[in-house]
Short mmCIF file of C-alpha atoms in Angstrom, two decimals:
data_model
loop_
_atom_site.label_atom_id
_atom_site.label_comp_id
_atom_site.label_asym_id
_atom_site.label_seq_id
_atom_site.Cartn_x
_atom_site.Cartn_y
_atom_site.Cartn_z
CA GLN A 148 -21.98 17.00 -4.48
CA GLN A 149 -24.56 16.93 -1.96
CA ALA A 150 -28.06 17.90 -3.22
CA PRO A 151 -29.21 21.11 -0.91
CA PRO A 152 -31.78 20.37 0.82
CA PRO A 153 -35.55 20.91 -0.15
CA PRO A 154 -36.92 24.28 0.43
CA PRO A 155 -39.46 24.24 3.69
CA ALA A 156 -43.03 22.58 2.93
CA LYS A 157 -45.67 25.94 2.90
CA ALA A 158 -49.36 25.80 4.93
CA ALA A 159 -51.57 24.46 2.04
CA GLY A 160 -54.76 25.62 3.90
CA HIS A 161 -55.16 29.95 4.98
CA VAL A 162 -57.71 32.07 6.52
CA TYR A 163 -56.98 36.18 5.49
CA LYS A 164 -58.40 39.21 6.99
CA ILE A 165 -59.39 42.30 4.69
CA SER A 166 -59.69 45.33 6.85
CA PRO A 167 -61.96 48.35 5.69
CA GLU A 168 -59.26 50.13 4.30
CA GLY A 169 -57.79 47.20 1.81
CA PHE A 170 -55.68 45.13 3.37
CA VAL A 171 -54.91 41.81 4.25
CA THR A 172 -53.25 39.97 6.61
CA ASP A 173 -52.57 35.64 7.03
CA VAL A 174 -54.14 35.54 10.64
CA PHE A 175 -54.53 31.67 10.00
CA SER A 176 -51.82 28.55 9.24
CA GLU A 177 -52.32 25.47 8.72
CA MET A 178 -51.01 22.38 6.54
CA ALA A 179 -54.40 20.39 6.01
CA VAL A 180 -57.21 21.19 3.87
CA LEU A 181 -60.09 23.81 5.74
CA TYR A 182 -63.90 22.78 5.36
CA SER A 183 -65.26 25.17 7.87
CA LEU A 184 -65.51 28.63 8.75
CA THR A 185 -67.93 30.25 11.41
CA ARG A 186 -67.22 32.85 14.43
CA ALA A 187 -68.77 32.69 17.42
CA ASP A 188 -67.41 34.59 20.84
CA GLY A 189 -65.01 36.62 18.55
CA LYS A 190 -62.83 34.18 17.55
CA LEU A 191 -62.43 32.00 14.45
CA TRP A 192 -63.52 28.85 14.46
CA ILE A 193 -61.95 26.83 11.85
CA GLY A 194 -62.70 22.87 10.79
CA THR A 195 -60.34 20.89 9.04
CA GLY A 196 -58.57 17.67 7.32
CA SER A 197 -57.13 15.21 6.71
CA LYS A 198 -56.55 14.75 10.93
CA GLY A 199 -59.94 15.62 11.88
CA GLU A 200 -59.01 18.90 14.39
CA LEU A 201 -60.74 22.02 14.88
CA PHE A 202 -59.03 25.68 15.16
CA THR A 203 -59.96 28.98 16.99
CA VAL A 204 -58.60 31.49 16.42
CA ASP A 205 -59.05 35.42 17.51
CA PRO A 206 -58.35 37.21 15.09
CA VAL A 207 -57.19 40.72 16.59
CA THR A 208 -53.88 38.33 19.10
CA GLU A 209 -54.29 36.38 15.49
CA GLU A 210 -52.98 33.35 18.59
CA ALA A 211 -54.42 29.16 17.17
CA ALA A 212 -55.53 26.53 19.71
CA VAL A 213 -57.06 23.24 18.99
CA LEU A 214 -59.56 22.97 20.71
CA TYR A 215 -60.79 19.25 19.25
CA GLU A 216 -59.50 16.52 17.18
CA ASP A 217 -60.94 13.19 16.53
CA ASN A 218 -59.25 9.78 16.84
CA VAL A 219 -61.59 8.11 13.93
CA SER A 220 -63.29 10.81 11.16
CA SER A 221 -60.31 13.02 8.82
CA GLN A 222 -62.84 15.97 8.65
CA ILE A 223 -64.75 18.26 9.74
CA THR A 224 -67.41 19.80 7.85
CA SER A 225 -69.36 22.26 9.25
CA VAL A 226 -70.02 24.14 12.81
CA LEU A 227 -73.50 25.46 14.29
CA HIS A 228 -73.49 27.04 17.32
CA VAL A 229 -77.13 26.61 19.54
CA GLY A 230 -77.04 28.67 22.85
CA THR A 231 -73.37 27.60 24.36
CA SER A 232 -73.01 24.88 22.57
CA ALA A 233 -71.57 24.54 19.67
CA PHE A 234 -72.32 21.31 17.23
CA VAL A 235 -69.73 20.43 14.94
CA GLY A 236 -70.07 17.81 11.96
CA LEU A 237 -67.92 15.10 10.81
CA SER A 238 -67.71 13.50 7.28
CA ASN A 239 -65.01 9.77 6.45
CA PRO A 240 -66.56 8.62 8.51
CA ALA A 241 -70.49 10.74 9.21
CA LYS A 242 -70.17 11.77 12.56
CA LEU A 243 -72.15 14.72 15.61
CA VAL A 244 -70.55 15.55 17.92
CA ARG A 245 -71.03 18.35 20.90
CA ILE A 246 -69.06 21.14 22.76
CA ASP A 247 -70.86 22.67 25.95
CA ALA A 248 -69.01 26.65 25.61
CA PRO A 249 -68.70 25.05 30.59
CA LEU A 250 -65.29 23.87 30.08
CA HIS A 251 -64.22 21.36 32.60
CA ARG A 252 -62.89 21.58 35.93
CA ARG A 253 -59.96 19.43 35.57
CA GLY A 254 -57.20 19.02 32.66
CA THR A 255 -54.52 17.66 31.97
CA PHE A 256 -52.16 17.55 27.78
CA VAL A 257 -49.62 15.42 27.47
CA SER A 258 -46.65 16.25 25.75
CA ASP A 259 -45.21 14.60 22.22
CA PHE A 260 -42.02 12.65 23.02
CA PHE A 261 -38.87 15.34 23.70
CA ASP A 262 -35.44 13.60 21.69
CA ALA A 263 -31.55 14.44 23.65
CA GLY A 264 -30.27 12.71 21.02
CA GLN A 265 -28.59 10.17 23.68
CA PRO A 266 -29.59 9.61 27.25
CA ALA A 267 -29.79 13.25 29.32
CA ARG A 268 -30.14 13.74 32.33
CA TRP A 269 -33.31 16.45 32.09
CA GLY A 270 -33.58 19.78 34.14
CA LYS A 271 -36.59 22.21 34.53
CA LEU A 272 -39.74 22.21 32.25
CA GLN A 273 -40.02 26.12 31.59
CA ILE A 274 -43.82 28.17 31.29
CA GLU A 275 -44.96 30.87 29.92
CA ALA A 276 -49.48 30.45 30.93
CA ASP A 277 -51.64 32.71 32.54
CA ILE A 278 -52.43 31.22 35.58
CA PRO A 279 -55.42 33.03 37.56
CA ALA A 280 -55.45 32.77 41.24
CA GLY A 281 -56.89 30.54 43.06
CA SER A 282 -56.25 27.79 39.78
CA LYS A 283 -53.48 25.22 39.67
CA VAL A 284 -51.28 24.32 36.94
CA THR A 285 -48.48 20.87 38.59
CA LEU A 286 -45.67 18.78 36.17
CA SER A 287 -45.83 15.19 36.32
CA SER A 288 -42.49 13.75 34.19
CA ARG A 289 -41.27 10.12 32.29
CA SER A 290 -38.43 9.14 30.61
CA GLY A 291 -37.08 6.09 28.56
CA ASN A 292 -34.77 5.56 25.87
CA VAL A 293 -36.94 4.26 23.67
CA SER A 294 -40.42 6.33 22.25
CA ASP A 295 -42.23 3.16 23.70
CA PRO A 296 -44.38 4.54 27.37
CA ASN A 297 -45.57 0.87 26.71
CA ASP A 298 -41.38 -0.53 26.82
CA GLN A 299 -40.31 -2.02 30.39
CA ALA A 300 -37.57 0.07 30.84
CA PHE A 301 -39.88 4.17 30.75
CA SER A 302 -39.74 5.04 34.25
CA PRO A 303 -43.59 6.11 35.62
CA TRP A 304 -45.08 9.48 35.71
CA SER A 305 -43.95 10.98 38.26
CA PRO A 306 -45.19 12.72 41.66
CA GLU A 307 -47.56 15.54 40.30
CA VAL A 308 -45.51 18.90 41.40
CA ASP A 309 -46.61 22.19 41.15
CA LEU A 310 -45.64 24.74 38.17
CA SER A 311 -46.33 28.44 39.11
CA GLU A 312 -43.07 27.97 38.97
CA ALA A 313 -40.06 26.76 36.90
CA ALA A 314 -40.23 23.51 38.27
CA GLU A 315 -37.59 20.38 37.58
CA LEU A 316 -39.40 17.80 35.06
CA ASN A 317 -38.10 14.27 38.01
CA CYS A 318 -37.10 11.93 35.58
CA PRO A 319 -33.88 9.43 34.76
CA VAL A 320 -31.53 10.51 32.57
CA ALA A 321 -32.45 8.89 29.19
CA ARG A 322 -33.09 9.68 25.29
CA PHE A 323 -36.64 10.77 25.60
CA CYS A 324 -39.02 12.85 28.01
CA GLN A 325 -42.30 13.15 28.17
CA TYR A 326 -43.94 16.05 30.09
CA ARG A 327 -47.34 15.64 31.37
CA LEU A 328 -49.15 19.23 32.65
CA THR A 329 -52.98 19.28 35.05
CA LEU A 330 -55.01 22.15 34.82
CA THR A 331 -56.96 22.39 36.94
CA ALA A 332 -60.04 26.13 37.52
CA SER A 333 -60.39 27.98 40.16
CA PRO A 334 -63.05 27.48 42.46
CA ASP A 335 -64.95 30.40 40.18
CA GLY A 336 -64.83 28.70 37.05
CA LYS A 337 -61.05 31.13 35.99
CA THR A 338 -58.84 28.06 34.34
CA PRO A 339 -54.32 27.91 32.99
CA VAL A 340 -53.91 29.32 29.68
CA ILE A 341 -50.88 28.05 28.34
CA ARG A 342 -49.18 29.32 26.15
CA GLN A 343 -45.59 28.50 25.99
CA VAL A 344 -43.51 24.83 27.59
CA ALA A 345 -39.30 24.97 27.14
CA ALA A 346 -37.52 21.43 28.56
CA ALA A 347 -33.86 21.69 29.55
CA HIS A 348 -31.95 18.79 30.02
CA VAL A 349 -27.96 18.35 29.13
CA VAL A 350 -25.79 15.61 27.63
CA PRO A 351 -23.52 14.85 30.57
CA ASN A 352 -19.79 14.47 28.84
CA LEU A 353 -18.75 10.75 26.94
CA ALA A 354 -15.27 9.66 27.04
CA PRO A 355 -13.86 9.25 23.79
CA ARG A 356 -12.50 6.44 22.14
CA VAL A 357 -9.66 5.75 20.09
CA VAL A 358 -11.42 3.19 17.26
CA ALA A 359 -8.00 2.13 16.09
CA VAL A 360 -4.15 2.98 15.59
CA LYS A 361 -0.45 2.08 13.08
CA ALA A 362 2.02 2.36 13.80
CA GLU A 363 3.95 0.88 10.00
CA ARG A 364 8.37 2.31 8.58
CA SER A 365 7.37 4.72 6.89
CA ARG A 366 6.47 4.51 2.81
CA ASP A 367 8.75 7.60 2.07
CA LYS A 368 12.51 5.82 0.51
CA LYS A 369 14.24 8.83 1.65
CA LYS A 370 13.72 8.52 5.43
CA PRO A 371 13.55 4.79 5.61
CA TYR A 372 14.12 5.12 9.77
CA ALA A 373 10.58 7.25 10.07
CA VAL A 374 7.27 5.72 12.36
CA ASP A 375 4.10 6.48 11.55
CA VAL A 376 1.81 6.45 13.28
CA THR A 377 -1.98 6.87 12.40
CA PHE A 378 -5.15 6.61 14.75
CA ALA A 379 -9.05 7.01 14.79
CA ALA A 380 -11.04 8.38 17.49
CA ALA A 381 -15.10 9.19 18.37
CA ASP A 382 -16.63 11.33 20.54
CA ASP A 383 -20.49 11.35 20.89
CA ASN A 384 -20.15 14.22 21.70
CA LYS A 385 -18.78 16.44 18.99
CA ASP A 386 -15.91 17.52 21.51
CA THR A 387 -13.21 18.70 20.04
CA LEU A 388 -10.51 16.12 20.26
CA GLU A 389 -6.76 16.95 21.65
CA TYR A 390 -3.90 14.13 21.62
CA THR A 391 -0.99 12.66 23.62
CA LEU A 392 1.01 10.01 22.18
CA GLU A 393 4.04 7.63 24.08
CA PHE A 394 5.57 4.63 23.60
CA ARG A 395 7.67 2.05 25.19
CA LYS A 396 8.99 -1.33 24.45
CA VAL A 397 7.62 -4.35 25.04
CA GLY A 398 8.10 -5.84 28.55
CA ASN A 399 8.24 -2.38 29.99
CA THR A 400 5.88 -1.03 32.49
CA VAL A 401 6.73 3.19 32.28
CA TRP A 402 5.53 5.01 29.41
CA ILE A 403 7.53 7.83 28.41
CA PRO A 404 5.96 10.83 26.54
CA LEU A 405 6.57 11.02 22.39
CA LYS A 406 3.77 13.87 21.90
CA ASP A 407 1.14 16.35 23.00
CA LYS A 408 -0.95 18.24 22.41
CA LEU A 409 -2.07 17.45 18.98
CA ASP A 410 -4.24 18.18 16.94
CA GLN A 411 -4.27 15.12 14.17
CA THR A 412 -5.17 11.32 13.82
CA ARG A 413 -1.09 11.20 12.77
CA PHE A 414 2.10 11.54 13.95
CA GLU A 415 5.96 11.09 11.67
CA TRP A 416 8.16 9.29 14.42
CA ASP A 417 11.72 10.10 14.64
CA SER A 418 13.20 6.07 14.78
CA ARG A 419 16.98 6.96 15.33
CA THR A 420 16.36 8.04 18.18
CA VAL A 421 15.60 4.92 20.05
CA GLU A 422 17.28 1.54 20.53
CA ASP A 423 16.41 -0.62 17.97
CA GLY A 424 13.80 -2.47 19.46
CA ARG A 425 10.08 -4.20 19.56
CA TYR A 426 7.65 -0.87 20.90
CA GLU A 427 4.21 0.17 21.14
CA VAL A 428 2.60 3.35 21.14
CA ARG A 429 -0.37 4.35 23.27
CA VAL A 430 -2.79 7.62 21.38
CA THR A 431 -4.43 9.08 24.56
CA ALA A 432 -7.48 11.22 23.22
CA SER A 433 -8.77 13.74 25.61
CA ASP A 434 -12.20 16.42 25.32
CA HIS A 435 -11.39 19.10 27.93
CA ARG A 436 -11.46 21.52 25.42
CA ASN A 437 -14.60 21.13 25.18
CA ASN A 438 -14.83 20.04 29.38
CA THR A 439 -14.69 21.94 32.74
CA PRO A 440 -11.63 20.35 34.16
CA ARG A 441 -14.18 18.98 36.21
CA THR A 442 -15.84 16.94 33.64
CA ALA A 443 -12.86 16.19 30.92
CA LEU A 444 -12.15 12.58 30.41
CA THR A 445 -9.97 10.23 27.91
CA GLY A 446 -9.64 7.56 26.22
CA SER A 447 -6.18 5.23 25.33
CA ARG A 448 -5.73 2.47 23.17
CA VAL A 449 -2.43 0.53 22.48
CA SER A 450 -1.25 0.23 18.48
CA ASP A 451 -0.21 -3.02 18.18
CA PRO A 452 4.17 -3.57 19.10
CA PHE A 453 5.97 -2.91 15.58
CA VAL A 454 9.56 -3.52 15.29
CA ILE A 455 11.80 -0.40 15.50
CA ASP A 456 15.40 -1.22 13.61
CA ASN A 457 17.32 0.80 12.05
CA SER A 458 20.54 -1.69 12.08
CA ALA A 459 22.03 -3.46 8.64
CA PRO A 460 22.61 -7.38 8.70
CA ALA A 461 26.19 -8.38 10.04
CA ILE A 462 28.24 -11.16 9.16
CA ALA A 463 27.82 -13.85 11.33
CA GLN A 464 30.74 -17.00 9.82
CA SER A 465 31.85 -16.21 7.35
CA ALA A 466 34.87 -18.65 4.48
CA VAL A 467 35.91 -17.86 1.55
CA THR A 468 37.71 -20.29 -0.44
CA VAL A 469 39.56 -20.74 -4.14
CA GLU A 470 38.08 -23.94 -6.93
CA GLY A 471 41.18 -22.93 -10.25
CA ASP A 472 39.76 -20.65 -11.73
CA ASP A 473 36.84 -20.76 -8.63
CA VAL A 474 35.60 -18.37 -6.05
CA VAL A 475 33.68 -19.87 -3.23
CA LEU A 476 31.58 -17.27 -1.31
CA SER A 477 30.45 -19.74 2.31
CA LEU A 478 28.48 -16.37 4.86
CA SER A 479 26.31 -16.63 7.36
CA ILE A 480 24.71 -13.13 7.54
CA ARG A 481 22.29 -12.00 10.68
CA ASP A 482 20.00 -9.24 11.66
CA ALA A 483 18.66 -8.93 15.54
CA LEU A 484 15.09 -8.08 14.84
CA SER A 485 14.68 -8.17 10.29
CA VAL A 486 14.09 -11.26 8.40
CA LEU A 487 16.84 -11.12 5.36
CA GLY A 488 15.89 -9.53 2.79
CA LYS A 489 18.10 -9.64 -0.27
CA VAL A 490 21.73 -10.17 -1.00
CA GLN A 491 24.08 -8.93 -3.84
CA TYR A 492 27.29 -9.20 -4.47
CA THR A 493 29.88 -8.09 -7.71
CA VAL A 494 33.31 -8.83 -8.80
CA ASP A 495 35.94 -5.63 -9.24
CA SER A 496 33.74 -2.68 -8.56
CA SER A 497 31.14 -3.70 -11.88
CA GLU A 498 28.16 -2.31 -11.45
CA ASN A 499 26.62 -5.40 -12.80
CA TRP A 500 24.87 -6.94 -8.97
CA MET A 501 24.35 -10.43 -8.74
CA THR A 502 21.38 -11.79 -7.09
CA ALA A 503 22.22 -14.19 -3.77
CA MET A 504 19.54 -16.82 -2.75
CA PRO A 505 19.67 -18.79 0.54
CA ASP A 506 20.85 -22.21 0.79
CA ASP A 507 16.76 -23.36 1.16
CA LEU A 508 15.58 -20.89 -1.78
CA VAL A 509 13.27 -18.12 0.90
CA TYR A 510 14.65 -15.32 2.37
CA ASP A 511 12.10 -15.72 5.99
CA THR A 512 14.48 -15.65 8.63
CA LEU A 513 16.86 -13.93 10.25
CA THR A 514 19.46 -15.38 9.49
CA GLU A 515 20.05 -17.48 6.48
CA THR A 516 23.32 -18.73 4.88
CA PHE A 517 24.34 -18.64 1.35
CA THR A 518 26.87 -20.48 -0.94
CA ILE A 519 28.43 -18.14 -3.55
CA ARG A 520 30.19 -19.90 -6.09
CA ILE A 521 32.05 -17.03 -8.87
CA LYS A 522 33.45 -18.68 -11.46
CA ASP A 523 35.92 -18.37 -14.32
CA LEU A 524 37.81 -15.90 -13.09
CA GLU A 525 40.72 -14.90 -15.01
CA ALA A 526 44.37 -14.91 -12.78
CA GLY A 527 45.36 -12.82 -10.28
CA ARG A 528 43.80 -10.70 -7.05
CA HIS A 529 40.12 -10.18 -7.17
CA VAL A 530 38.20 -7.69 -5.56
CA VAL A 531 34.96 -9.48 -4.18
CA ALA A 532 32.08 -7.40 -2.66
CA VAL A 533 29.36 -8.25 -0.78
CA MET A 534 25.72 -5.65 -0.19
CA MET A 535 23.17 -7.16 2.35
CA ALA A 536 19.67 -6.06 3.19
CA ASP A 537 17.19 -6.91 5.99
CA ASP A 538 13.42 -5.91 5.31
CA ALA A 539 13.87 -3.22 6.97
CA GLU A 540 16.03 -1.47 3.53
CA ASN A 541 18.94 -1.79 6.31
CA THR A 542 21.77 -1.89 3.80
CA ALA A 543 25.42 -3.46 5.05
CA TYR A 544 28.44 -4.24 2.77
CA LYS A 545 31.70 -6.90 3.08
CA THR A 546 34.47 -7.44 1.00
CA TRP A 547 37.18 -9.96 0.81
CA GLU A 548 40.67 -9.66 -1.95
CA VAL A 549 41.08 -13.56 -3.00
CA ASP A 550 44.09 -14.42 -5.40
CA VAL A 551 43.04 -16.85 -8.71
CA PRO A 552 46.12 -18.66 -9.13
#
């Protein structure tokens, strides 16, 4: 039994707001240790580790943003506000950083990779944002089939497009997509604020694959005529598949319908409905249940040739001679399609059947010769019966009446 999934991880650091009435509100939580806490311009400045991140939190709206992240030092241990600047003390290793209040007129944000799981067609990027008059947000994107933008197959950044409304991610079909937002302030210093981003994509429909087809005589002794057709199929879109089975004689070019609208990967074929011969079965998988008629696809596979044999062996030549009190049967037994599997004989309807071996002592061909000597028979008339079966267990009988002097 599969183990249940682990419970979601809990945040390690919290900042709580306690009202004069004693109500407690969790205004900030993060999977990090909190090392410093200050307040400036109505917002909380929270220094954390081990990524050296500095957060600002509005205690009223509880909105949080990463103001600064250090790629070298691990912890932000103190923040001191002096005038319009903030001095940030870091440790491991020690560092002092100054953050000036005036905002830059232009800045960029590069996203993590979106992973579609397989090559996808990327649609529009939508944002929830405040874009003051005169300010601007533009979008550029790139894509590739590995999460490494330095890979030679990764596309270059697309030309910048305005993002005041949803805009297309102009990047090639690929598994991974990355976008870049460029924010430009208005002439009077007002800057855009991005709250939420959503990227649309659709995975192109991929054709289903029939990976294996097997047709063999049923192992059910009560149905020696049945052919079990089994197969396996896969669909990378995880679509529900429907199957169509067809058959033909080896050498023919026209496929004949056998079964359609099949949702199982096994079919029992009553082979008595066709003549004996060598056949092939073709299995076609369709994903039309999860796609439109325009986008639905199919995939097929043909089985190895197999034999349908519902006819018993027959005696091609026979000779019966009496030598004293012995009877000798010289037989040539032939089957049209299957190797001979067993020959037995009995005398005078005895329940004791005796096994006969081919003259070459091996059952390995469609035609075998037999020399059956029945010894020490009493004088009089006797009935000799021969049972012959092929490898497909088709059985026939032949009898002779002989007189022993």
